[in-house]
XYZ file of C-alpha atoms in Angstrom:
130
model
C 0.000 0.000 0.000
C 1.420 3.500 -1.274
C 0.805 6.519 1.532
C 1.331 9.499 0.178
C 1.974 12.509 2.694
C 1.505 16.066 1.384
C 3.495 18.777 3.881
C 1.398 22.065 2.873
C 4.235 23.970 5.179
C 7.062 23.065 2.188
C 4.446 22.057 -0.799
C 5.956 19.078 -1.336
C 4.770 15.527 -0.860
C 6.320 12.309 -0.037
C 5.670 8.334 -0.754
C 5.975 5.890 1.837
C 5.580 1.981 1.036
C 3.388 0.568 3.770
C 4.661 -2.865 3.973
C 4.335 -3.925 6.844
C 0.880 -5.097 8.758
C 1.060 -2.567 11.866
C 1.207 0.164 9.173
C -1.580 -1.330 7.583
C -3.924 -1.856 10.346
C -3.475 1.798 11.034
C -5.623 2.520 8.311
C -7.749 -0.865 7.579
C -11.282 0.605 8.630
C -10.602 4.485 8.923
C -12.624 6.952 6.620
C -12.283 10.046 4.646
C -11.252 12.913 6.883
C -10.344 11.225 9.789
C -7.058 12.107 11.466
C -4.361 9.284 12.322
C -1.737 9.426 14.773
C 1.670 8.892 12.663
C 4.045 7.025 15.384
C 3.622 4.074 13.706
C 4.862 4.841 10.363
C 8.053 6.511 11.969
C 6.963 9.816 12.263
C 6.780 11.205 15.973
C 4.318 13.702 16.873
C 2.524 14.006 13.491
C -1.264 13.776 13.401
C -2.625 13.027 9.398
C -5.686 13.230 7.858
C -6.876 11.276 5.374
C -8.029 12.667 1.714
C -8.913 10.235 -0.277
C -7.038 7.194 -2.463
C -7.779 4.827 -5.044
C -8.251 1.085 -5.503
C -5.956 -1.592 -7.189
C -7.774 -0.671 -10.470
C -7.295 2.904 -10.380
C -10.613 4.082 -8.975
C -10.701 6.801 -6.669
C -11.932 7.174 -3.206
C -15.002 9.186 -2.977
C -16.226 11.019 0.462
C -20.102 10.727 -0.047
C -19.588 7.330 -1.076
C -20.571 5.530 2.183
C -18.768 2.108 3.006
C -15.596 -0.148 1.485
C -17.654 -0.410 -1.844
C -17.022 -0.136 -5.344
C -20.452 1.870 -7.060
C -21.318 3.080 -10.301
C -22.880 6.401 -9.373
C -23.902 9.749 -11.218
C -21.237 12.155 -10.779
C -20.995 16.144 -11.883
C -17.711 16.903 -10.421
C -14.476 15.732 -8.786
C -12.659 13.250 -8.041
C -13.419 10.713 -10.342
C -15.046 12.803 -13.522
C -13.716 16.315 -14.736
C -16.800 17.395 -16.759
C -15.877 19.532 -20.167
C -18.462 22.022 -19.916
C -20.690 22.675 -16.862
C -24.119 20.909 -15.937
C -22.563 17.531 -17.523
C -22.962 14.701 -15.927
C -21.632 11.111 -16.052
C -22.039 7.560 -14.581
C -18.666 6.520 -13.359
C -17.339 3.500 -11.240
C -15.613 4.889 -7.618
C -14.824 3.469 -4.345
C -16.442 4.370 -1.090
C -14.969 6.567 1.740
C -13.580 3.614 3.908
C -10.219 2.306 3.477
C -10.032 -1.453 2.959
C -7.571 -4.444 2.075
C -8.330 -3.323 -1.598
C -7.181 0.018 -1.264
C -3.840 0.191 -2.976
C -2.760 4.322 -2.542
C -3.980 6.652 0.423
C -3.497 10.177 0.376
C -3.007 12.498 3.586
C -2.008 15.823 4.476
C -0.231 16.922 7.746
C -2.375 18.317 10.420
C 0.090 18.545 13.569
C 3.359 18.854 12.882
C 6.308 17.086 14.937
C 9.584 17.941 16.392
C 11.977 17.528 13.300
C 10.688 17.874 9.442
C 9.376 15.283 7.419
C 12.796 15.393 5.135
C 14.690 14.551 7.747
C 12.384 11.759 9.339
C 11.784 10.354 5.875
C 15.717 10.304 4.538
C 16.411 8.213 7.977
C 13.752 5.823 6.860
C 14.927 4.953 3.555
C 19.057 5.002 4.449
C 17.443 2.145 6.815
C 16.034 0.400 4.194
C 18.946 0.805 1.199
């Protein structure tokens, strides 16, 4: 599973693999907007909140999409459909707000910050793995 943490402090964001099961469980059953403590992935003091994600076949994570489902629903606007010209709309295939085993990419965005920077914490991460 591919987190992806977006620092809006520095603009950038940064990938984490989520390999192992603690780091999963973390987020097995948590929703759309929800904040998560961080400790577990390695970063100390950090609160995130989820944003949204998409499944292993590339369908995003919708917030008034109740449940772990996959539904074909009318849609006017994003994510999941970018309409041309306004008042279109489309039937389109997205996942529900709750993250599940078939989630595959989970976006979040910092909402308490820790002691150090997220460069810093992240570097010592992957010099650990290499």
């Amino acid at each position: 599973m591919q987190i992806v943490i977006s620092d809006s402090k520095t603009g950038k964001a940064y990938k984490v693999e989520g390999k192992d099961a603690e780091a999963n469980a973390l987020f097995i059953g948590k929703r759309i907007g929800e904040v998560v403590d961080a400790d577990i992935l390695g970063l100390g003091g950090y609160a995130l909140e989820i944003t949204g994600g998409s499944d292993k076949q590339g369908m995003p994570m919708r917030k008034d999409v109740a449940g772990p489902v996959r539904k074909r629903i009318l849609i006017t606007d994003p994510p999941g459909y970018q309409p041309k010209e306004q008042g279109k709309r489309r039937r389109k295939s997205v996942r529900g707000n709750e993250i599940s085993t078939e989630i595959s990419q989970i976006n979040l965005i910092v909402k308490d910050y820790g002691k150090k920077s997220l460069a810093e914490l992240l570097a010592k991460a992957a010099a650990e793995e290499a």
